[in-house]
Short mmCIF file of C-alpha atoms and ligand atoms in Angstrom, two decimals:
data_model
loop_
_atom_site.label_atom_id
_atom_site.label_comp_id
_atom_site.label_asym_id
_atom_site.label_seq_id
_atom_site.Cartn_x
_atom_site.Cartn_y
_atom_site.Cartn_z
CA UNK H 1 -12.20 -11.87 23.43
CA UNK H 2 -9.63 -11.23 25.99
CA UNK H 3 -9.21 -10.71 29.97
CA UNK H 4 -8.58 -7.69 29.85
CA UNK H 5 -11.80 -7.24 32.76
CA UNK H 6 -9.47 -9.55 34.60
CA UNK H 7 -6.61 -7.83 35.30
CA UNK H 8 -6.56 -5.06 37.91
CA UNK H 9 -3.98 -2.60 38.98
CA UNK H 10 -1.09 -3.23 36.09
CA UNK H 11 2.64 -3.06 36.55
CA UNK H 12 4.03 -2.13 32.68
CA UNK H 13 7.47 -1.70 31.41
CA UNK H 14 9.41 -3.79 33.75
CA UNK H 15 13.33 -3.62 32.82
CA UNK H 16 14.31 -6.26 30.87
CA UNK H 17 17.33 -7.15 32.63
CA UNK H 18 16.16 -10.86 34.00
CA UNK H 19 14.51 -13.71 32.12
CA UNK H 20 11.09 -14.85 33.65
CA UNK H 21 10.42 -18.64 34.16
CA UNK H 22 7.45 -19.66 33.79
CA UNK H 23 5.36 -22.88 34.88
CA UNK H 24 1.91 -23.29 34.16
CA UNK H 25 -1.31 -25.78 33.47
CA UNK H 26 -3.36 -25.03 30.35
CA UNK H 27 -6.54 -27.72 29.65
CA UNK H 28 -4.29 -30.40 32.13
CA UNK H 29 -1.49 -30.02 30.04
CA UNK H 30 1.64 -28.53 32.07
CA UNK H 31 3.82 -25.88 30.01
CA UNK H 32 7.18 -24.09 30.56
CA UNK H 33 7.58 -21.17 29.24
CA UNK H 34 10.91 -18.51 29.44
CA UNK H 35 10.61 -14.74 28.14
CA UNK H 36 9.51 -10.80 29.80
CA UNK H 37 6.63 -10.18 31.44
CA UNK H 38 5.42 -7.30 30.96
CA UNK H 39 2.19 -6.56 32.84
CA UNK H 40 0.99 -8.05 36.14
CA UNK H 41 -2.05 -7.71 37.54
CA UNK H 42 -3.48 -7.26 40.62
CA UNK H 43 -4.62 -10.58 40.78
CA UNK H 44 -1.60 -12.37 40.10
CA UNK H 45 -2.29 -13.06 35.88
CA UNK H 46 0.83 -12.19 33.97
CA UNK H 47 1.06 -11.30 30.40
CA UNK H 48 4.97 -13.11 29.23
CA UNK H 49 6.39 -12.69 26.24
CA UNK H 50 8.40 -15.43 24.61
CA UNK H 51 11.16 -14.93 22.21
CA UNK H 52 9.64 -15.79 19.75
CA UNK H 53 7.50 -13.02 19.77
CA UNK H 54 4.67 -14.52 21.16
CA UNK H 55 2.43 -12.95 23.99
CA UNK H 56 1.01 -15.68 26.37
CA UNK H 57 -1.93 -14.52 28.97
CA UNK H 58 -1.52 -16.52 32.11
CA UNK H 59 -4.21 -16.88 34.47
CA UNK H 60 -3.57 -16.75 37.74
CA UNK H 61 -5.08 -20.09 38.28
CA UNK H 62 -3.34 -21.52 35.52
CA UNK H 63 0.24 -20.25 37.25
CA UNK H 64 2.21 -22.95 39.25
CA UNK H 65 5.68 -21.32 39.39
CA UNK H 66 7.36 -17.96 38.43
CA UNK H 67 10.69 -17.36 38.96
CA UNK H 68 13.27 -15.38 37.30
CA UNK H 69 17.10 -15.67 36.36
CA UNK H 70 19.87 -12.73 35.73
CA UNK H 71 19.96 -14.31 31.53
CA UNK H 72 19.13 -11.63 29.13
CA UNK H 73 15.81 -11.68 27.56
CA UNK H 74 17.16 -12.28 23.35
CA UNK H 75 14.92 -12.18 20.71
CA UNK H 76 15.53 -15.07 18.21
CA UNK H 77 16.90 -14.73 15.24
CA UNK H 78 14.98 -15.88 11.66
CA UNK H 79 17.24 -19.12 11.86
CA UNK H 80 15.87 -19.64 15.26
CA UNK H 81 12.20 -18.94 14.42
CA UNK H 82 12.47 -20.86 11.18
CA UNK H 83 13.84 -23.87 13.41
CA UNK H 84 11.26 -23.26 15.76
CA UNK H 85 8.52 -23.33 13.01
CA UNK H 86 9.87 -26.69 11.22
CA UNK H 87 9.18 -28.24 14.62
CA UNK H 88 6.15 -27.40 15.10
CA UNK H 89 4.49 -27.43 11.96
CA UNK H 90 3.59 -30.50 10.22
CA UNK H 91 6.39 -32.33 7.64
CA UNK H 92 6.84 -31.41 4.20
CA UNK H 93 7.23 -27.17 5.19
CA UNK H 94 10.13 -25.22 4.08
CA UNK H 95 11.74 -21.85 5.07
CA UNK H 96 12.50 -18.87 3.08
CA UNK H 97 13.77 -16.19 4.75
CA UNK H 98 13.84 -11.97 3.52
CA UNK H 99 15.10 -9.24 5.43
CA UNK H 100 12.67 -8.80 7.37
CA UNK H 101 10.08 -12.16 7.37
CA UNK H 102 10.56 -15.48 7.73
CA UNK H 103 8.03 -17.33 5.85
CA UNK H 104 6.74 -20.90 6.33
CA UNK H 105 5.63 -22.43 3.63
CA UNK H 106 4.67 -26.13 2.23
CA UNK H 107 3.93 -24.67 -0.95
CA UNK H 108 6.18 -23.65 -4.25
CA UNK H 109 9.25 -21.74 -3.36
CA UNK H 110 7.74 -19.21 -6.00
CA UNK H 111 4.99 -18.78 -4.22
CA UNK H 112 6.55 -18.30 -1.02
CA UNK H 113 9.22 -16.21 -2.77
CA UNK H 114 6.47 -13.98 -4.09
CA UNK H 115 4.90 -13.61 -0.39
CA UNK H 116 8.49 -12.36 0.56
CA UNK H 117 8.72 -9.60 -2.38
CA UNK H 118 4.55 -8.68 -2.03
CA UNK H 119 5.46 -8.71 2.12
CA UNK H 120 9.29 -6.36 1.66
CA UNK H 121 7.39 -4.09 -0.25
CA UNK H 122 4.67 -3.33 1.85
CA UNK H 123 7.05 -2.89 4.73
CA UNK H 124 8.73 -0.43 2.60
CA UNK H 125 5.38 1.40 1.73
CA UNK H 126 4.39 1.27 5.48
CA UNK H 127 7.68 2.44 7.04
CA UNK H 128 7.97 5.65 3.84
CA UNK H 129 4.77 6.53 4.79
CA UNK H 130 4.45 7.45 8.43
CA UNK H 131 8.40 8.78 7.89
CA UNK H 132 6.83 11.34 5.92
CA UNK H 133 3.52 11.94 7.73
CA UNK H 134 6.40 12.79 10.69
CA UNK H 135 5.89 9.56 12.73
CA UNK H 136 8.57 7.62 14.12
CA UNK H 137 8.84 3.94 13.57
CA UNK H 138 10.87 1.48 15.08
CA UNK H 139 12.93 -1.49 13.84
CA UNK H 140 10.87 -4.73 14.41
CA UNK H 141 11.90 -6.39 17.37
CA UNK H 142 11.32 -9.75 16.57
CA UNK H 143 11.52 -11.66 12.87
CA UNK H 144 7.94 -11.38 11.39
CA UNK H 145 6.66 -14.83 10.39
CA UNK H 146 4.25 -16.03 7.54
CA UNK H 147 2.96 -18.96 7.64
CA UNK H 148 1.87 -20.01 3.96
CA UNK H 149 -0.49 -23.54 4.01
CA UNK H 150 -0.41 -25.02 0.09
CA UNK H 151 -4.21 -25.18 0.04
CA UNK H 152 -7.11 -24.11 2.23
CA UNK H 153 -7.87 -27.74 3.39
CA UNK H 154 -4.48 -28.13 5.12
CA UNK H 155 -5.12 -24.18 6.34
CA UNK H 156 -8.21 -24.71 7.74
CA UNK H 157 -7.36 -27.95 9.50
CA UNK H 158 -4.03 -26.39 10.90
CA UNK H 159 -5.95 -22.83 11.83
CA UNK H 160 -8.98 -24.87 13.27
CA UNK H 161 -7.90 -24.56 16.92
CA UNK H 162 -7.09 -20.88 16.73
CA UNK H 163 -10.13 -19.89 14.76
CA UNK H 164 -12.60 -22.52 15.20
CA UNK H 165 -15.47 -22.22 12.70
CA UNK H 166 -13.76 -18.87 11.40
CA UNK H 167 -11.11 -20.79 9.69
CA UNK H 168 -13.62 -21.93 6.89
CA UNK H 169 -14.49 -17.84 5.95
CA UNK H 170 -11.06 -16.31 6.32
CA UNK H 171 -8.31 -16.77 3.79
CA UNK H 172 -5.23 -15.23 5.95
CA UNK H 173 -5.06 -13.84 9.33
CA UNK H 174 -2.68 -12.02 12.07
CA UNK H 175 -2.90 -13.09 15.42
CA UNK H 176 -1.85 -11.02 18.39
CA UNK H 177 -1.29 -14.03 20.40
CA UNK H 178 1.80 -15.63 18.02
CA UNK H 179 2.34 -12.21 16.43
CA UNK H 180 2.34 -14.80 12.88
CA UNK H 181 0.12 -14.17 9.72
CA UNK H 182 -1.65 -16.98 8.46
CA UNK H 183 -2.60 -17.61 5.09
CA UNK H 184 -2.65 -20.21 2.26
CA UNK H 185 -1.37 -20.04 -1.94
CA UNK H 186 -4.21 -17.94 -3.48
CA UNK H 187 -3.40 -19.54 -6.36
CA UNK H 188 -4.70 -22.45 -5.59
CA UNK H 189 -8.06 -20.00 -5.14
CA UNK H 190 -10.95 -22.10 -7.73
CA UNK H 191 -12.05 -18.77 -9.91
CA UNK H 192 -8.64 -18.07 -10.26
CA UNK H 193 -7.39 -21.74 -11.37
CA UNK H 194 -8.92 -21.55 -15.00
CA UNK H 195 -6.95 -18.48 -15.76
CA UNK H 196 -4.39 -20.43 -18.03
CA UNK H 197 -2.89 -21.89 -14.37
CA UNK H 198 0.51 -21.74 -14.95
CA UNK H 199 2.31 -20.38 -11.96
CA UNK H 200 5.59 -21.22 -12.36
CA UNK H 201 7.54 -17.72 -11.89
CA UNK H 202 7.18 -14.86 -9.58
CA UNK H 203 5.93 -12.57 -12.90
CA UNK H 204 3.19 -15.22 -13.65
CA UNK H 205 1.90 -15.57 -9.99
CA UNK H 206 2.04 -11.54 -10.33
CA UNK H 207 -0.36 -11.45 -13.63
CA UNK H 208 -2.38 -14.08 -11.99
CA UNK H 209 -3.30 -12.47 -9.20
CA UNK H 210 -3.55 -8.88 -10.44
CA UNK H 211 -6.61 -9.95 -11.74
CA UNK H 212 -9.68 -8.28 -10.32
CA UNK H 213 -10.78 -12.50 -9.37
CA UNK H 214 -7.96 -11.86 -6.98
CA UNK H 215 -8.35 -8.17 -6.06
CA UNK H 216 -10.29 -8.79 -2.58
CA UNK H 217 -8.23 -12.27 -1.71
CA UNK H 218 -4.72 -10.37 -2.77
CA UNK H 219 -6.45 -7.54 -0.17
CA UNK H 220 -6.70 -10.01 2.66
CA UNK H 221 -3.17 -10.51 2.36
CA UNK H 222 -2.33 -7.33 2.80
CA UNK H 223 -4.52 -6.47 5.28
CA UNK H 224 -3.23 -9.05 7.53
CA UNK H 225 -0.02 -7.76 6.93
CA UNK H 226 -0.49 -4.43 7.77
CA UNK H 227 -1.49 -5.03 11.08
CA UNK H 228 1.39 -6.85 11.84
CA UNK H 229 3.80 -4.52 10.60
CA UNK H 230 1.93 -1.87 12.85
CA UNK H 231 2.30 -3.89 15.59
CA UNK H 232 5.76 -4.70 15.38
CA UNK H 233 7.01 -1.18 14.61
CA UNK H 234 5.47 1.13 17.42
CA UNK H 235 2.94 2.09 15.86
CA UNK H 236 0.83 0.15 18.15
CA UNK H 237 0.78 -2.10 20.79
CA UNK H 238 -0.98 -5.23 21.20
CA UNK H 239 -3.29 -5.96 23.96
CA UNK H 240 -3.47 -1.91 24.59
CA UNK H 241 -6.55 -0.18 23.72
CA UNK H 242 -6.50 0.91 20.45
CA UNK H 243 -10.14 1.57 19.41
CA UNK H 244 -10.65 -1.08 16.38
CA UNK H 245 -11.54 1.88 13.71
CA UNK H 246 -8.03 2.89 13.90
CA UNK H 247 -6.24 -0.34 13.22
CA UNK H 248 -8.78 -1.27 10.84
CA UNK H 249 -9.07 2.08 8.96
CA UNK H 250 -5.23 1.63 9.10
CA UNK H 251 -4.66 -1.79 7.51
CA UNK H 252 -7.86 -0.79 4.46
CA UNK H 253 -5.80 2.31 3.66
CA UNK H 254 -2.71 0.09 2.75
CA UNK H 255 -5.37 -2.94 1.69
CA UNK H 256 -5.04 -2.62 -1.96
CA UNK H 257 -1.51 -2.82 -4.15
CA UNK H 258 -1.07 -2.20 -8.00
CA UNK H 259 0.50 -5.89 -8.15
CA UNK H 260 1.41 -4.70 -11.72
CA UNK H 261 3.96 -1.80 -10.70
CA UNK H 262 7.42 -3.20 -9.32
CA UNK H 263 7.06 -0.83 -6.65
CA UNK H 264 3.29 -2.05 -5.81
CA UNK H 265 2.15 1.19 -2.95
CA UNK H 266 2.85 3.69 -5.80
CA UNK H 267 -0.85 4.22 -5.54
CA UNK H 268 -0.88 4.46 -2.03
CA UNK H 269 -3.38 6.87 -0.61
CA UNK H 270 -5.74 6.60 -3.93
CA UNK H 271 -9.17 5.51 -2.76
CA UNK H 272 -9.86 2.02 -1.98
CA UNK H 273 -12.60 1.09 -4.40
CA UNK H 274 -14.35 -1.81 -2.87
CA UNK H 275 -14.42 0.22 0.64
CA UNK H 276 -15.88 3.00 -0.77
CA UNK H 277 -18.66 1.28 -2.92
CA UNK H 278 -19.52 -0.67 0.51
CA UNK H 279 -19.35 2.89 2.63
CA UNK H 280 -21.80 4.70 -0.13
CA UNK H 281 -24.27 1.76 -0.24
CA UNK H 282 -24.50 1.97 3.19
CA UNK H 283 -24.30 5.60 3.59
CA UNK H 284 -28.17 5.47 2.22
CA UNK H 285 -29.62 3.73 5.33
CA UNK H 286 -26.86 4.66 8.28
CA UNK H 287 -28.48 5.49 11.55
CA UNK H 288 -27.92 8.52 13.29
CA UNK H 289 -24.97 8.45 15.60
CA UNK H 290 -23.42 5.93 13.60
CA UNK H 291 -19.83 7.57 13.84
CA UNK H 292 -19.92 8.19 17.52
CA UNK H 293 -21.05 4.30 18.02
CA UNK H 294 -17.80 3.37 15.27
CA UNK H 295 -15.28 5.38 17.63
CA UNK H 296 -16.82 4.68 21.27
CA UNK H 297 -15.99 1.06 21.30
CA UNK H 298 -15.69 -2.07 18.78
CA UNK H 299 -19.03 -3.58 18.51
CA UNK H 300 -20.04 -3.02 15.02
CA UNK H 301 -16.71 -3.58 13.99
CA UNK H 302 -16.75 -7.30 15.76
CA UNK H 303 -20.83 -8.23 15.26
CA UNK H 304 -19.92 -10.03 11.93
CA UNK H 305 -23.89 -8.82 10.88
CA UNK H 306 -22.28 -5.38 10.70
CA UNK H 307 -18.57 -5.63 10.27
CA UNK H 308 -18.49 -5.26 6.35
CA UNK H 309 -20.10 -1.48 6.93
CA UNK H 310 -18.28 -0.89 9.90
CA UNK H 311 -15.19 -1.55 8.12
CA UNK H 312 -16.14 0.38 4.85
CA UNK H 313 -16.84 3.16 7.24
CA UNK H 314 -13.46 2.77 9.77
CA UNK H 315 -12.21 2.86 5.87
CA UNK H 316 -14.18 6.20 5.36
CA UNK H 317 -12.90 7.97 8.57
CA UNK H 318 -9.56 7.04 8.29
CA UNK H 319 -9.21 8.15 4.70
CA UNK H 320 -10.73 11.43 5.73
CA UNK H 321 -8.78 12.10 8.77
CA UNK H 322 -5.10 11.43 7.00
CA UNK H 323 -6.37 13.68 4.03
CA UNK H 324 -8.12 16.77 5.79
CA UNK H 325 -6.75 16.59 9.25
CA UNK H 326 -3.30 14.78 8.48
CA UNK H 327 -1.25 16.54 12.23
CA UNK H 328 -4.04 16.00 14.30
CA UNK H 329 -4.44 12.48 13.37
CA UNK H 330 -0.66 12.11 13.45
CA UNK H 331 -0.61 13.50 17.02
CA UNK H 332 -3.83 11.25 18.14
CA UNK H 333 -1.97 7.74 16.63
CA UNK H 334 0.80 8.83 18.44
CA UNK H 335 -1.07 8.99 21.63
CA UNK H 336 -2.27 6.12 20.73
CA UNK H 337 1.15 4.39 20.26
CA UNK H 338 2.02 5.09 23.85
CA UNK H 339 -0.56 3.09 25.00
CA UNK H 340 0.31 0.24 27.53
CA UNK H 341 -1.44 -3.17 26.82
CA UNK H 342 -4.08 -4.40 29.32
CA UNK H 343 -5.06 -1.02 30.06
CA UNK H 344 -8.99 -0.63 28.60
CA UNK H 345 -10.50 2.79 28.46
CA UNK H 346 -14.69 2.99 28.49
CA UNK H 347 -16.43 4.37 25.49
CA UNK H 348 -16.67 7.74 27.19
CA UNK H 349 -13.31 7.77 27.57
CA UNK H 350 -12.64 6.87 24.03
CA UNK H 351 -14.71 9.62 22.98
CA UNK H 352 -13.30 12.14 25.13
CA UNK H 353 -10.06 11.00 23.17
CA UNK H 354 -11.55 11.73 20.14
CA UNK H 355 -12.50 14.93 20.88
CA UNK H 356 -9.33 16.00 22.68
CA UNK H 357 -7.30 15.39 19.28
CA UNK H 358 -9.56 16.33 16.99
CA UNK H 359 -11.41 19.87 18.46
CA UNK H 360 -15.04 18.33 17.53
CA UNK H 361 -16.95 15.12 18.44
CA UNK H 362 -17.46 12.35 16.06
CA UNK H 363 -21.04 13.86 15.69
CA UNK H 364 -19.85 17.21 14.98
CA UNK H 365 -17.71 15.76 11.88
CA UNK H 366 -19.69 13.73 10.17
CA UNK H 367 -21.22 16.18 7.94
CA UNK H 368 -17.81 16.84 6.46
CA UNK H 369 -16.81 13.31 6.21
CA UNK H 370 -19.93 12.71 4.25
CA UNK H 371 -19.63 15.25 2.00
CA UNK H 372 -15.64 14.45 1.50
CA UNK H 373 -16.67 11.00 0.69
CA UNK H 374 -19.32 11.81 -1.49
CA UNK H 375 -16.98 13.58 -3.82
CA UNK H 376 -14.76 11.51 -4.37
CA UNK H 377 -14.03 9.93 -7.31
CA UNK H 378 -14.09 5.81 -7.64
ZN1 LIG A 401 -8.15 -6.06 10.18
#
């Protein structure tokens, strides 16, 4: 849930030549905060970056001072962030650093050094990928950050604020708002412990969780992942509209490695299994409409009574769009990519979108999408 309803009339893409000062008062605690801000609204709320990465929403009410200095706005470096992160986090968490992540972690350097190769990798995978679809990508701006908790009790106590009762269900997250993924040793996951639990190397850890026990958990992951790559590469933008079907549909097409290759996305673009059983068994009873409601707005995809079809079927369009109508999707996620944040378009509007980029309105494809999907091959 965000403000976006809040803020008016935006300003975006202020120069970055000055740092902003900020001083606020969050639940009667006062905060200072230095970075960009990059929207204001109408009413006075700013949306700051820190540089760190992180985006902070500012009320107006919440504002006490603003003021800005001629220093250049510099994003940290992974010493910095890793710094930053030993301070905050509780004691006993270590840093391990890859060229592009800096992961937290208070559990075995294996572990964390096999979130580092699983993380480079799909970085890789993501960045080939839209090179070849034609899409231009951009150099992260900021360090990406993992945060790896040993076991899900320390996870869910640490990820309690952010999540609230969500932190029991969820075994790894991304968060717009710190721009970190969250997540805790899957080893340490109970169906996969009797699976003669040694986890001592990289390889092992690799066996263990290539295990169909670990398909959907290892999926999570990467999921998680995805989005933040996406978000950190200009593909998209967070906080600007980007209807939930795409980012989701997005992060399932990358969702599922072959943990046994080295290379892990060799597979890439093969059909992801668990997505499409879910999509087929819900194919049976979907109402009418249902792919005009999936690209209007983001209900279904965030009423948790729906979101496992919803998904299956962001899964189904997505899949069907990059195989049968690979430019025009390329030239809508581009359009998409130039969207500024706090700017929310209605459902009308998204559909208009829709139907700009793609010649035909969700309606109008649907009886091709179903019959794609139903022959493919699981
Ligand atoms: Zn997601």
């Amino acid at each position: 849930v965000w403000l976006g309803a809040l803020l008016g009339g935006l300003c975006w893409g202020t120069p970055t030549v000055a740092l902003d000062h900020v001083r606020m008062v969050r639940d009667g605690h006062e905060q200072r905060l230095a970075g960009r801000v990059l929207v204001t609204a109408a009413d006075g709320g700013l949306l700051l970056q820190t540089a760190d990465g992180a985006l902070w929403s500012i009320l107006p009410e919440e504002l006490q001072e603003h003021t800005q200095d001629d220093a250049p706005f510099v994003p940290m470096t992974g010493e910095e962030i890793g710094q930053r992160l030993l301070a905050e986090l509780p004691d006993g968490f270590r840093i391990y650093q890859t060229s592009h992540y800096v992961i937290c972690y208070n559990t075995s350097r294996a572990y964390a050094q096999w979130c580092g190769g699983l993380l480079e990798r799909l970085f890789q995978a993501f960045n080939t990928y839209w090179e070849k679809a034609g899409f231009e990508l951009k150099e992260p701006e900021f360090p990406l950050v993992a945060c790896v908790f040993a076991d899900r009790g320390s996870y869910e106590q640490q990820t309690q604020r952010e999540l609230g009762q969500l932190s029991a269900q969820i075994i790894g997250y991304y968060s717009f708002q710190t721009n970190r993924v969250t997540m805790y040793d899957l080893t340490g996951i109970e169906a996969l412990r009797n699976t003669n639990g040694r986890r001592g190397s990289v390889g092992q850890i690799n066996l263990m969780l290539s295990q169909p026990a670990a398909e959907q958990a290892v999926a999570t992951v990467i999921h998680e992942a995805t989005h933040q790559i996406a978000f950190n590469s200009g593909f998209q933008t967070r906080y600007a509209d980007i209807p939930l079907w795409v980012s989701e549909g997005i992060a399932t097409y990358f969702e599922s490695p072959d943990l046994k290759s080295q290379k892990g996305w060799r597979t890439l673009g093969r059909v992801n299994r668990m997505r499409l059983a879910r999509f087929r068994q819900f194919a049976a009873q979907r109402p009418p409409g249902a792919l005009t409601s999936l690209v209007a707005d983001d209900r279904r995809l965030r009423d948790p009574r729906q979101a496992e079809d919803a998904y299956a079927e962001s899964w189904a369009l997505t899949y069907y769009l990059l195989k049968h109508r690979g430019e025009d999707f390329r030239r809508y996620l581009t359009m998409l990519s130039q969207k500024p944040p706090m700017v929310w378009n209605t459902p009308a509007e998204r559909l208009r979108e829709f139907e700009e980029y793609f010649g035909a309105t969700p309606d109008e494809i649907e009886k091709d999408l179903l019959r794609f999907i139903g022959r493919l091959d699981d």
